[in-house]
PDB file of C-alpha atoms in Angstrom:
ATOM      1  CA  MET A 224     -45.766  11.096 -19.136  1.00 49.00           C
ATOM      2  CA  LEU A 225     -47.350   8.681 -16.439  1.00 43.00           C
ATOM      3  CA  LEU A 226     -48.472   6.267 -19.349  1.00 43.00           C
ATOM      4  CA  LYS A 227     -44.993   6.355 -20.791  1.00 45.00           C
ATOM      5  CA  ARG A 228     -43.697   5.305 -17.365  1.00 48.00           C
ATOM      6  CA  LEU A 229     -46.175   2.753 -17.066  1.00 37.00           C
ATOM      7  CA  LEU A 230     -45.407   1.527 -20.408  1.00 38.00           C
ATOM      8  CA  ILE A 231     -41.645   1.378 -19.656  1.00 39.00           C
ATOM      9  CA  ILE A 232     -42.264  -0.619 -16.203  1.00 38.00           C
ATOM     10  CA  ALA A 233     -44.415  -3.030 -18.138  1.00 38.00           C
ATOM     11  CA  LEU A 234     -41.956  -3.749 -20.512  1.00 36.00           C
ATOM     12  CA  PHE A 235     -39.317  -4.117 -17.923  1.00 41.00           C
ATOM     13  CA  ILE A 236     -41.553  -6.739 -16.103  1.00 38.00           C
ATOM     14  CA  LEU A 237     -42.097  -8.804 -19.556  1.00 42.00           C
ATOM     15  CA  VAL A 238     -38.295  -8.847 -20.136  1.00 42.00           C
ATOM     16  CA  ALA A 239     -37.095  -9.617 -16.795  1.00 44.00           C
ATOM     17  CA  ALA A 240     -39.982 -12.163 -15.949  1.00 45.00           C
ATOM     18  CA  PRO A 241     -38.324 -14.994 -17.678  1.00 53.00           C
ATOM     19  CA  ALA A 242     -34.754 -14.332 -16.612  1.00 56.00           C
ATOM     20  CA  ALA A 243     -36.068 -14.123 -12.843  1.00 55.00           C
ATOM     21  CA  ARG A 244     -38.054 -17.410 -13.361  1.00 62.00           C
ATOM     22  CA  ALA A 245     -34.744 -19.047 -14.713  1.00 64.00           C
ATOM     23  CA  ASP A 246     -32.552 -17.748 -11.871  1.00 76.00           C
ATOM     24  CA  ALA A 247     -35.442 -19.399  -9.538  1.00 79.00           C
ATOM     25  CA  LEU A 248     -35.054 -22.584 -11.208  1.00 86.00           C
ATOM     26  CA  ALA A 249     -31.267 -22.680 -11.338  1.00 89.00           C
ATOM     27  CA  ASP A 250     -31.273 -22.737  -7.587  1.00 92.00           C
ATOM     28  CA  ALA A 251     -31.998 -26.483  -7.931  1.00 95.00           C
ATOM     29  CA  TYR A 252     -28.684 -26.854  -9.481  1.00 97.00           C
ATOM     30  CA  ALA A 253     -26.565 -25.137  -6.422  1.00 97.00           C
ATOM     31  CA  TYR A 254     -24.418 -27.101  -4.105  1.00 97.00           C
ATOM     32  CA  ASP A 255     -21.680 -26.423  -1.424  1.00 96.00           C
ATOM     33  CA  VAL A 256     -18.728 -25.283  -3.493  1.00 95.00           C
ATOM     34  CA  SER A 257     -16.328 -25.820  -0.434  1.00 96.00           C
ATOM     35  CA  SER A 258     -17.012 -29.358  -0.072  1.00 97.00           C
ATOM     36  CA  PRO A 259     -14.156 -31.378  -0.907  1.00 98.00           C
ATOM     37  CA  LEU A 260     -13.629 -33.537  -3.992  1.00 98.00           C
ATOM     38  CA  ASN A 261     -11.787 -36.477  -2.406  1.00 98.00           C
ATOM     39  CA  ALA A 262     -10.739 -37.248  -6.026  1.00 98.00           C
ATOM     40  CA  SER A 263      -8.887 -40.581  -6.767  1.00 98.00           C
ATOM     41  CA  VAL A 264      -6.988 -40.752  -9.932  1.00 98.00           C
ATOM     42  CA  ARG A 265      -5.351 -43.859 -11.659  1.00 98.00           C
ATOM     43  CA  GLU A 266      -3.879 -44.259 -15.083  1.00 98.00           C
ATOM     44  CA  ILE A 267      -5.639 -46.708 -17.388  1.00 97.00           C
ATOM     45  CA  THR A 268      -3.470 -46.546 -20.640  1.00 95.00           C
ATOM     46  CA  GLN A 269      -1.070 -44.390 -22.621  1.00 95.00           C
ATOM     47  CA  SER A 270      -1.475 -44.145 -26.504  1.00 94.00           C
ATOM     48  CA  ARG A 271       0.637 -42.124 -29.067  1.00 95.00           C
ATOM     49  CA  ASP A 272      -1.963 -39.055 -28.640  1.00 96.00           C
ATOM     50  CA  PHE A 273      -2.879 -39.166 -24.875  1.00 97.00           C
ATOM     51  CA  THR A 274      -2.790 -40.863 -21.396  1.00 98.00           C
ATOM     52  CA  GLN A 275      -6.027 -41.751 -19.913  1.00 98.00           C
ATOM     53  CA  PHE A 276      -7.002 -41.657 -16.545  1.00 98.00           C
ATOM     54  CA  HIS A 277      -9.613 -43.018 -14.393  1.00 98.00           C
ATOM     55  CA  VAL A 278     -11.181 -40.457 -11.881  1.00 98.00           C
ATOM     56  CA  GLU A 279     -13.660 -40.439  -9.247  1.00 98.00           C
ATOM     57  CA  TYR A 280     -14.812 -37.632  -7.174  1.00 98.00           C
ATOM     58  CA  ASP A 281     -17.446 -36.524  -4.843  1.00 98.00           C
ATOM     59  CA  SER A 282     -20.610 -34.845  -5.789  1.00 98.00           C
ATOM     60  CA  ALA A 283     -23.692 -33.453  -3.820  1.00 97.00           C
ATOM     61  CA  ASN A 284     -26.229 -35.846  -2.317  1.00 96.00           C
ATOM     62  CA  GLY A 285     -23.464 -38.365  -1.396  1.00 97.00           C
ATOM     63  CA  GLU A 286     -22.832 -39.144  -5.092  1.00 98.00           C
ATOM     64  CA  ARG A 287     -19.434 -40.484  -6.014  1.00 98.00           C
ATOM     65  CA  VAL A 288     -18.893 -39.949  -9.742  1.00 98.00           C
ATOM     66  CA  PRO A 289     -16.557 -42.005 -12.155  1.00 98.00           C
ATOM     67  CA  ALA A 290     -15.231 -40.162 -15.182  1.00 98.00           C
ATOM     68  CA  LEU A 291     -12.560 -40.724 -17.553  1.00 98.00           C
ATOM     69  CA  LEU A 292      -9.587 -37.884 -18.064  1.00 98.00           C
ATOM     70  CA  ASN A 293      -7.536 -37.659 -21.246  1.00 98.00           C
ATOM     71  CA  ILE A 294      -4.335 -35.762 -21.177  1.00 98.00           C
ATOM     72  CA  PRO A 295      -2.803 -35.006 -24.610  1.00 98.00           C
ATOM     73  CA  THR A 296       1.097 -36.270 -25.118  1.00 97.00           C
ATOM     74  CA  ALA A 297       2.247 -33.287 -27.312  1.00 96.00           C
ATOM     75  CA  GLY A 298       2.146 -29.707 -26.239  1.00 95.00           C
ATOM     76  CA  GLN A 299       2.649 -28.099 -23.084  1.00 96.00           C
ATOM     77  CA  PRO A 300       0.255 -27.960 -19.991  1.00 97.00           C
ATOM     78  CA  PRO A 301      -1.902 -26.560 -19.152  1.00 98.00           C
ATOM     79  CA  TYR A 302      -4.611 -27.377 -21.859  1.00 98.00           C
ATOM     80  CA  PRO A 303      -7.647 -26.569 -22.610  1.00 98.00           C
ATOM     81  CA  CYS A 304     -10.463 -29.239 -21.812  1.00 98.00           C
ATOM     82  CA  VAL A 305     -13.849 -30.576 -23.458  1.00 98.00           C
ATOM     83  CA  ILE A 306     -16.293 -32.075 -21.069  1.00 98.00           C
ATOM     84  CA  ALA A 307     -17.864 -34.590 -23.439  1.00 98.00           C
ATOM     85  CA  GLN A 308     -21.201 -35.945 -22.114  1.00 98.00           C
ATOM     86  CA  HIS A 309     -22.807 -39.124 -23.763  1.00 97.00           C
ATOM     87  CA  GLY A 310     -26.268 -40.194 -24.855  1.00 96.00           C
ATOM     88  CA  TYR A 311     -29.234 -41.913 -23.375  1.00 97.00           C
ATOM     89  CA  SER A 312     -28.094 -46.005 -22.534  1.00 95.00           C
ATOM     90  CA  SER A 313     -24.604 -44.826 -23.407  1.00 97.00           C
ATOM     91  CA  ARG A 314     -21.734 -44.347 -21.016  1.00 97.00           C
ATOM     92  CA  LYS A 315     -18.592 -42.073 -20.646  1.00 97.00           C
ATOM     93  CA  GLU A 316     -16.307 -44.847 -22.817  1.00 96.00           C
ATOM     94  CA  ASP A 317     -18.297 -44.047 -25.744  1.00 95.00           C
ATOM     95  CA  ASN A 318     -17.083 -40.363 -25.871  1.00 90.00           C
ATOM     96  CA  ILE A 319     -13.917 -41.981 -27.496  1.00 87.00           C
ATOM     97  CA  ILE A 320     -15.245 -40.625 -30.794  1.00 89.00           C
ATOM     98  CA  PHE A 321     -14.067 -37.424 -29.798  1.00 96.00           C
ATOM     99  CA  ALA A 322     -11.051 -38.498 -27.751  1.00 94.00           C
ATOM    100  CA  LEU A 323      -8.218 -38.606 -30.429  1.00 94.00           C
ATOM    101  CA  ALA A 324      -9.512 -35.459 -32.366  1.00 96.00           C
ATOM    102  CA  LEU A 325      -9.168 -33.321 -29.014  1.00 98.00           C
ATOM    103  CA  ALA A 326      -5.794 -34.644 -28.271  1.00 97.00           C
ATOM    104  CA  ARG A 327      -4.421 -33.849 -31.698  1.00 97.00           C
ATOM    105  CA  LEU A 328      -5.599 -30.275 -30.870  1.00 98.00           C
ATOM    106  CA  ASN A 329      -3.875 -30.413 -27.621  1.00 98.00           C
ATOM    107  CA  ILE A 330      -7.157 -30.489 -25.884  1.00 98.00           C
ATOM    108  CA  CYS A 331      -7.976 -32.589 -22.814  1.00 98.00           C
ATOM    109  CA  MET A 332     -11.176 -34.601 -22.745  1.00 98.00           C
ATOM    110  CA  PHE A 333     -13.064 -35.342 -19.693  1.00 98.00           C
ATOM    111  CA  ALA A 334     -16.143 -37.592 -19.675  1.00 98.00           C
ATOM    112  CA  ILE A 335     -18.600 -38.641 -16.799  1.00 98.00           C
ATOM    113  CA  ASP A 336     -21.140 -41.511 -16.486  1.00 98.00           C
ATOM    114  CA  ALA A 337     -24.783 -39.728 -16.358  1.00 98.00           C
ATOM    115  CA  GLN A 338     -26.969 -40.981 -13.251  1.00 98.00           C
ATOM    116  CA  TYR A 339     -27.826 -44.500 -13.756  1.00 98.00           C
ATOM    117  CA  HIS A 340     -25.274 -45.113 -16.682  1.00 98.00           C
ATOM    118  CA  GLY A 341     -22.032 -46.971 -16.954  1.00 97.00           C
ATOM    119  CA  GLU A 342     -20.666 -47.426 -13.624  1.00 98.00           C
ATOM    120  CA  ARG A 343     -23.434 -45.703 -12.136  1.00 98.00           C
ATOM    121  CA  SER A 344     -26.044 -48.449 -13.440  1.00 97.00           C
ATOM    122  CA  GLN A 345     -28.635 -49.690 -10.840  1.00 97.00           C
ATOM    123  CA  THR A 346     -31.149 -52.547 -11.821  1.00 96.00           C
ATOM    124  CA  GLY A 347     -34.319 -51.012 -12.246  1.00 93.00           C
ATOM    125  CA  ARG A 348     -33.318 -47.544 -12.408  1.00 96.00           C
ATOM    126  CA  ASP A 349     -33.605 -45.156 -15.389  1.00 96.00           C
ATOM    127  CA  ILE A 350     -33.175 -41.523 -15.706  1.00 97.00           C
ATOM    128  CA  PHE A 351     -36.041 -41.524 -18.161  1.00 96.00           C
ATOM    129  CA  SER A 352     -38.871 -43.654 -16.592  1.00 95.00           C
ATOM    130  CA  THR A 353     -42.566 -43.408 -15.677  1.00 94.00           C
ATOM    131  CA  ASP A 354     -41.054 -42.444 -12.261  1.00 95.00           C
ATOM    132  CA  ILE A 355     -41.202 -38.491 -12.973  1.00 94.00           C
ATOM    133  CA  ASP A 356     -40.007 -37.138  -9.739  1.00 95.00           C
ATOM    134  CA  ASP A 357     -37.046 -39.576  -9.980  1.00 97.00           C
ATOM    135  CA  ASP A 358     -36.288 -38.639 -13.748  1.00 97.00           C
ATOM    136  CA  VAL A 359     -36.004 -34.991 -12.355  1.00 97.00           C
ATOM    137  CA  LYS A 360     -33.687 -35.821  -9.366  1.00 98.00           C
ATOM    138  CA  ALA A 361     -31.494 -37.969 -11.598  1.00 98.00           C
ATOM    139  CA  LEU A 362     -31.177 -35.157 -14.502  1.00 98.00           C
ATOM    140  CA  ILE A 363     -30.666 -32.672 -11.641  1.00 98.00           C
ATOM    141  CA  GLN A 364     -28.031 -34.825 -10.100  1.00 98.00           C
ATOM    142  CA  THR A 365     -26.140 -35.153 -13.492  1.00 98.00           C
ATOM    143  CA  VAL A 366     -25.771 -31.361 -13.874  1.00 98.00           C
ATOM    144  CA  VAL A 367     -24.522 -30.984 -10.476  1.00 98.00           C
ATOM    145  CA  ASP A 368     -22.123 -33.362 -11.249  1.00 98.00           C
ATOM    146  CA  LEU A 369     -21.009 -32.023 -14.528  1.00 98.00           C
ATOM    147  CA  ARG A 370     -20.533 -28.602 -12.183  1.00 98.00           C
ATOM    148  CA  ARG A 371     -18.395 -30.775  -9.561  1.00 98.00           C
ATOM    149  CA  ALA A 372     -16.511 -31.713 -12.708  1.00 98.00           C
ATOM    150  CA  VAL A 373     -15.672 -28.028 -13.360  1.00 98.00           C
ATOM    151  CA  ASP A 374     -14.431 -27.823  -9.982  1.00 98.00           C
ATOM    152  CA  TYR A 375     -12.085 -30.700 -10.312  1.00 98.00           C
ATOM    153  CA  LEU A 376     -11.055 -29.580 -13.763  1.00 98.00           C
ATOM    154  CA  GLN A 377      -9.958 -26.031 -12.079  1.00 98.00           C
ATOM    155  CA  SER A 378      -8.367 -27.741  -9.467  1.00 98.00           C
ATOM    156  CA  ARG A 379      -5.615 -29.178 -11.777  1.00 98.00           C
ATOM    157  CA  ALA A 380      -2.550 -27.641 -12.711  1.00 98.00           C
ATOM    158  CA  ASP A 381      -2.462 -28.900 -16.209  1.00 98.00           C
ATOM    159  CA  VAL A 382      -5.804 -27.899 -17.148  1.00 98.00           C
ATOM    160  CA  LYS A 383      -6.512 -24.336 -18.432  1.00 98.00           C
ATOM    161  CA  PRO A 384      -9.415 -22.791 -15.763  1.00 98.00           C
ATOM    162  CA  ASP A 385     -10.868 -20.788 -18.322  1.00 97.00           C
ATOM    163  CA  ARG A 386     -10.956 -22.915 -21.318  1.00 98.00           C
ATOM    164  CA  ILE A 387     -13.223 -25.743 -20.355  1.00 98.00           C
ATOM    165  CA  GLY A 388     -15.623 -26.265 -23.164  1.00 98.00           C
ATOM    166  CA  TYR A 389     -18.307 -29.016 -23.488  1.00 98.00           C
ATOM    167  CA  ILE A 390     -19.983 -31.042 -26.026  1.00 98.00           C
ATOM    168  CA  GLY A 391     -23.104 -33.498 -25.733  1.00 98.00           C
ATOM    169  CA  VAL A 392     -24.875 -35.759 -27.877  1.00 97.00           C
ATOM    170  CA  SER A 393     -28.500 -36.579 -27.853  1.00 97.00           C
ATOM    171  CA  MET A 394     -29.306 -36.877 -24.224  1.00 98.00           C
ATOM    172  CA  GLY A 395     -26.238 -34.919 -23.489  1.00 98.00           C
ATOM    173  CA  GLY A 396     -27.322 -32.181 -25.580  1.00 98.00           C
ATOM    174  CA  ILE A 397     -30.426 -31.838 -23.552  1.00 98.00           C
ATOM    175  CA  ILE A 398     -28.593 -32.241 -20.416  1.00 98.00           C
ATOM    176  CA  GLY A 399     -26.125 -29.927 -21.741  1.00 98.00           C
ATOM    177  CA  SER A 400     -28.518 -27.107 -22.439  1.00 98.00           C
ATOM    178  CA  ILE A 401     -29.226 -26.986 -18.766  1.00 98.00           C
ATOM    179  CA  PHE A 402     -25.799 -27.462 -17.458  1.00 98.00           C
ATOM    180  CA  THR A 403     -23.965 -24.553 -19.727  1.00 98.00           C
ATOM    181  CA  GLY A 404     -27.057 -22.406 -18.724  1.00 98.00           C
ATOM    182  CA  VAL A 405     -26.343 -22.493 -15.319  1.00 98.00           C
ATOM    183  CA  ASP A 406     -22.543 -22.665 -15.225  1.00 98.00           C
ATOM    184  CA  ALA A 407     -21.028 -19.792 -16.927  1.00 98.00           C
ATOM    185  CA  ARG A 408     -17.345 -21.222 -16.655  1.00 98.00           C
ATOM    186  CA  VAL A 409     -18.161 -23.136 -19.466  1.00 98.00           C
ATOM    187  CA  GLN A 410     -17.342 -22.006 -22.952  1.00 98.00           C
ATOM    188  CA  ALA A 411     -18.479 -22.265 -26.279  1.00 98.00           C
ATOM    189  CA  PRO A 412     -20.657 -25.555 -25.898  1.00 98.00           C
ATOM    190  CA  ILE A 413     -21.567 -27.746 -28.668  1.00 98.00           C
ATOM    191  CA  LEU A 414     -25.231 -29.520 -28.380  1.00 98.00           C
ATOM    192  CA  ILE A 415     -25.482 -32.519 -31.062  1.00 98.00           C
ATOM    193  CA  VAL A 416     -28.863 -33.835 -31.612  1.00 97.00           C
ATOM    194  CA  GLY A 417     -30.361 -32.360 -28.268  1.00 97.00           C
ATOM    195  CA  GLY A 418     -33.597 -30.415 -28.303  1.00 98.00           C
ATOM    196  CA  GLY A 419     -36.058 -28.708 -25.690  1.00 98.00           C
ATOM    197  CA  GLY A 420     -39.510 -28.488 -24.704  1.00 98.00           C
ATOM    198  CA  TRP A 421     -40.741 -31.705 -23.201  1.00 97.00           C
ATOM    199  CA  ARG A 422     -44.334 -31.527 -24.524  1.00 97.00           C
ATOM    200  CA  THR A 423     -43.072 -31.917 -27.796  1.00 97.00           C
ATOM    201  CA  LEU A 424     -40.336 -34.506 -26.809  1.00 97.00           C
ATOM    202  CA  VAL A 425     -42.909 -36.685 -25.075  1.00 96.00           C
ATOM    203  CA  THR A 426     -45.365 -36.318 -27.750  1.00 96.00           C
ATOM    204  CA  LEU A 427     -43.171 -36.849 -31.114  1.00 97.00           C
ATOM    205  CA  SER A 428     -40.260 -38.624 -30.038  1.00 97.00           C
ATOM    206  CA  GLN A 429     -40.146 -42.018 -30.959  1.00 97.00           C
ATOM    207  CA  ILE A 430     -37.265 -43.080 -28.513  1.00 96.00           C
ATOM    208  CA  GLY A 431     -38.378 -46.029 -26.406  1.00 96.00           C
ATOM    209  CA  PRO A 432     -38.537 -43.906 -22.928  1.00 95.00           C
ATOM    210  CA  ALA A 433     -40.982 -41.318 -24.768  1.00 96.00           C
ATOM    211  CA  VAL A 434     -43.211 -44.152 -26.012  1.00 96.00           C
ATOM    212  CA  THR A 435     -43.456 -45.784 -22.554  1.00 96.00           C
ATOM    213  CA  MET A 436     -44.421 -42.323 -21.161  1.00 94.00           C
ATOM    214  CA  ARG A 437     -47.152 -41.640 -23.739  1.00 95.00           C
ATOM    215  CA  LYS A 438     -48.629 -45.467 -22.824  1.00 94.00           C
ATOM    216  CA  HIS A 439     -48.370 -44.534 -18.933  1.00 94.00           C
ATOM    217  CA  LEU A 440     -49.818 -41.177 -19.299  1.00 93.00           C
ATOM    218  CA  GLU A 441     -52.994 -42.766 -21.355  1.00 92.00           C
ATOM    219  CA  LYS A 442     -52.997 -45.445 -18.656  1.00 93.00           C
ATOM    220  CA  GLN A 443     -53.024 -43.095 -16.156  1.00 91.00           C
ATOM    221  CA  GLY A 444     -55.534 -40.809 -17.512  1.00 92.00           C
ATOM    222  CA  MET A 445     -53.056 -38.115 -17.256  1.00 90.00           C
ATOM    223  CA  ASP A 446     -52.503 -35.155 -19.526  1.00 91.00           C
ATOM    224  CA  VAL A 447     -48.798 -34.202 -20.691  1.00 92.00           C
ATOM    225  CA  ASP A 448     -49.346 -30.947 -19.282  1.00 92.00           C
ATOM    226  CA  GLU A 449     -48.490 -32.842 -15.883  1.00 88.00           C
ATOM    227  CA  ILE A 450     -45.063 -33.691 -17.268  1.00 88.00           C
ATOM    228  CA  VAL A 451     -44.252 -30.021 -18.690  1.00 92.00           C
ATOM    229  CA  LYS A 452     -45.366 -28.705 -15.091  1.00 94.00           C
ATOM    230  CA  ARG A 453     -42.976 -31.371 -13.043  1.00 93.00           C
ATOM    231  CA  PHE A 454     -40.030 -31.275 -15.531  1.00 95.00           C
ATOM    232  CA  SER A 455     -39.923 -27.351 -15.420  1.00 96.00           C
ATOM    233  CA  ALA A 456     -37.072 -27.605 -13.246  1.00 97.00           C
ATOM    234  CA  VAL A 457     -35.091 -29.456 -16.119  1.00 98.00           C
ATOM    235  CA  GLU A 458     -36.733 -27.937 -19.167  1.00 98.00           C
ATOM    236  CA  PRO A 459     -33.793 -26.810 -21.570  1.00 98.00           C
ATOM    237  CA  LEU A 460     -35.848 -23.977 -22.692  1.00 98.00           C
ATOM    238  CA  ASN A 461     -35.708 -22.709 -19.230  1.00 98.00           C
ATOM    239  CA  PHE A 462     -32.082 -22.339 -19.324  1.00 98.00           C
ATOM    240  CA  ILE A 463     -30.746 -22.167 -22.624  1.00 98.00           C
ATOM    241  CA  GLY A 464     -30.980 -18.410 -23.088  1.00 98.00           C
ATOM    242  CA  ARG A 465     -28.708 -17.885 -20.161  1.00 98.00           C
ATOM    243  CA  VAL A 466     -25.560 -19.428 -22.318  1.00 98.00           C
ATOM    244  CA  ALA A 467     -25.351 -16.147 -24.382  1.00 98.00           C
ATOM    245  CA  PRO A 468     -23.195 -14.164 -24.439  1.00 98.00           C
ATOM    246  CA  ARG A 469     -20.869 -17.319 -25.135  1.00 98.00           C
ATOM    247  CA  PRO A 470     -20.747 -18.773 -28.522  1.00 98.00           C
ATOM    248  CA  LEU A 471     -23.227 -21.980 -28.858  1.00 98.00           C
ATOM    249  CA  LEU A 472     -23.003 -24.469 -31.546  1.00 98.00           C
ATOM    250  CA  PHE A 473     -26.146 -26.387 -32.395  1.00 98.00           C
ATOM    251  CA  ILE A 474     -25.983 -29.470 -34.829  1.00 98.00           C
ATOM    252  CA  ASN A 475     -29.280 -31.305 -35.572  1.00 98.00           C
ATOM    253  CA  GLY A 476     -30.872 -33.886 -37.901  1.00 97.00           C
ATOM    254  CA  LYS A 477     -33.396 -32.805 -40.671  1.00 97.00           C
ATOM    255  CA  ARG A 478     -35.093 -36.053 -40.092  1.00 96.00           C
ATOM    256  CA  ASP A 479     -34.433 -37.020 -36.473  1.00 97.00           C
ATOM    257  CA  THR A 480     -37.254 -39.190 -35.173  1.00 97.00           C
ATOM    258  CA  LEU A 481     -35.840 -39.351 -31.535  1.00 97.00           C
ATOM    259  CA  VAL A 482     -35.228 -35.632 -30.754  1.00 98.00           C
ATOM    260  CA  PRO A 483     -37.411 -34.165 -33.704  1.00 97.00           C
ATOM    261  CA  PRO A 484     -36.678 -31.123 -35.221  1.00 97.00           C
ATOM    262  CA  GLU A 485     -39.657 -29.598 -33.770  1.00 98.00           C
ATOM    263  CA  ALA A 486     -37.670 -29.686 -30.537  1.00 98.00           C
ATOM    264  CA  ASN A 487     -34.363 -28.777 -31.908  1.00 98.00           C
ATOM    265  CA  LYS A 488     -36.070 -25.655 -33.096  1.00 98.00           C
ATOM    266  CA  LEU A 489     -37.502 -24.765 -29.902  1.00 98.00           C
ATOM    267  CA  LEU A 490     -34.148 -24.855 -28.512  1.00 98.00           C
ATOM    268  CA  HIS A 491     -32.503 -22.879 -31.093  1.00 98.00           C
ATOM    269  CA  ASP A 492     -35.379 -20.357 -30.829  1.00 98.00           C
ATOM    270  CA  ALA A 493     -34.920 -19.849 -27.093  1.00 98.00           C
ATOM    271  CA  ALA A 494     -31.184 -19.483 -27.110  1.00 98.00           C
ATOM    272  CA  GLY A 495     -29.486 -15.778 -27.174  1.00 98.00           C
ATOM    273  CA  GLU A 496     -26.617 -14.665 -29.724  1.00 98.00           C
ATOM    274  CA  PRO A 497     -24.068 -15.818 -30.705  1.00 98.00           C
ATOM    275  CA  LYS A 498     -25.624 -19.064 -31.911  1.00 98.00           C
ATOM    276  CA  THR A 499     -24.326 -21.186 -34.998  1.00 98.00           C
ATOM    277  CA  ILE A 500     -26.999 -23.880 -36.222  1.00 98.00           C
ATOM    278  CA  VAL A 501     -26.013 -26.551 -38.370  1.00 98.00           C
ATOM    279  CA  TRP A 502     -28.448 -29.123 -40.162  1.00 98.00           C
ATOM    280  CA  PHE A 503     -27.171 -32.641 -41.500  1.00 96.00           C
ATOM    281  CA  ASP A 504     -29.176 -34.778 -43.692  1.00 93.00           C
ATOM    282  CA  GLY A 505     -28.285 -38.017 -41.870  1.00 84.00           C
ATOM    283  CA  ILE A 506     -26.550 -41.430 -42.325  1.00 90.00           C
ATOM    284  CA  GLU A 507     -27.979 -43.398 -45.810  1.00 86.00           C
ATOM    285  CA  GLY A 508     -29.842 -46.346 -44.464  1.00 87.00           C
ATOM    286  CA  GLU A 509     -30.014 -45.108 -40.755  1.00 92.00           C
ATOM    287  CA  PRO A 510     -33.602 -45.224 -39.995  1.00 93.00           C
ATOM    288  CA  THR A 511     -33.795 -42.904 -36.977  1.00 96.00           C
ATOM    289  CA  GLY A 512     -32.129 -39.973 -38.751  1.00 94.00           C
ATOM    290  CA  HIS A 513     -30.789 -39.376 -35.136  1.00 96.00           C
ATOM    291  CA  ILE A 514     -26.788 -40.489 -36.046  1.00 93.00           C
ATOM    292  CA  PRO A 515     -24.991 -37.536 -37.657  1.00 92.00           C
ATOM    293  CA  PRO A 516     -22.221 -38.135 -40.347  1.00 93.00           C
ATOM    294  CA  ILE A 517     -19.119 -38.504 -37.817  1.00 92.00           C
ATOM    295  CA  THR A 518     -16.510 -37.602 -39.933  1.00 93.00           C
ATOM    296  CA  ASP A 519     -18.345 -34.437 -41.157  1.00 95.00           C
ATOM    297  CA  ILE A 520     -19.560 -33.693 -37.709  1.00 95.00           C
ATOM    298  CA  LEU A 521     -15.776 -33.946 -36.209  1.00 97.00           C
ATOM    299  CA  GLU A 522     -14.626 -31.361 -38.964  1.00 97.00           C
ATOM    300  CA  ILE A 523     -16.854 -28.837 -37.899  1.00 98.00           C
ATOM    301  CA  CYS A 524     -16.219 -29.505 -33.916  1.00 98.00           C
ATOM    302  CA  LYS A 525     -12.604 -29.139 -34.544  1.00 98.00           C
ATOM    303  CA  ASP A 526     -12.731 -25.921 -36.347  1.00 98.00           C
ATOM    304  CA  TRP A 527     -15.226 -24.397 -33.479  1.00 98.00           C
ATOM    305  CA  TRP A 528     -12.639 -25.629 -30.875  1.00 98.00           C
ATOM    306  CA  ARG A 529      -9.750 -24.077 -32.747  1.00 98.00           C
ATOM    307  CA  GLU A 530     -11.746 -20.838 -32.839  1.00 98.00           C
ATOM    308  CA  ASN A 531     -13.120 -20.868 -29.546  1.00 98.00           C
ATOM    309  CA  LEU A 532     -11.017 -22.768 -27.039  1.00 98.00           C
ATOM    310  CA  LEU A 533      -7.115 -22.702 -28.337  1.00 96.00           C
TER     311      LEU A 533
END
């Protein structure tokens, strides 16, 4: 009987330990939820399908976050809303590829500039650089900024507070793995060409910052384990399991050289259920395998939003 109890206790510890570690790491993304947003909103343009607004709001650490908000012209508010996060070296305006599809489903779209991107660009600063500590800080800041985005959206009478989704591409998929893990208010996330496992990403990715990091490590006589250790608070594998039981959609490329399939599969395996995994062959003639066939992907996403947000 004693042996049986010990085995049960040991099993409980093995199951609970990863969850407890994730909870501890999630403390890095805590912020004062009572702090004012001090949001400013101005209309930019109107089209047949949506009205677009430029939004700014206060985040943690004195950051002022610029964003775009598209409100459908059809249908009746309140609307669901999808937060769309751009990839590395991109900006919020580049999420226009999702804007029309969402508007025609009567879904709002909200998009921010990640730290050091778009309106937040700073000369000599990069979210993926050889300054490891600053990289971690910038990634954490962007996740907190996204959490504040949810605060802002839930403050609006024209947005359904319980129907806020997420779609992230590349870096947006990596960041989204963390964001949707630490913030349960986000429903049915879509992660496109994202991945996990910094060891794998730094070692195998052919994107410029990863190549630079490998050269930096070699020059400094550092092992990739140093990156893994210092990136633990921003490791997608530590958070993606917390998305369950919310449904999760992964879309990845079979021959992606920037976020390689090895990193995709690590993230898939770390996620709970329910999850849907879609692989694409890539666009003929596109050398990185990282760019999905947009028309096909949009159809998959629209079906997902119809099922999970409407």
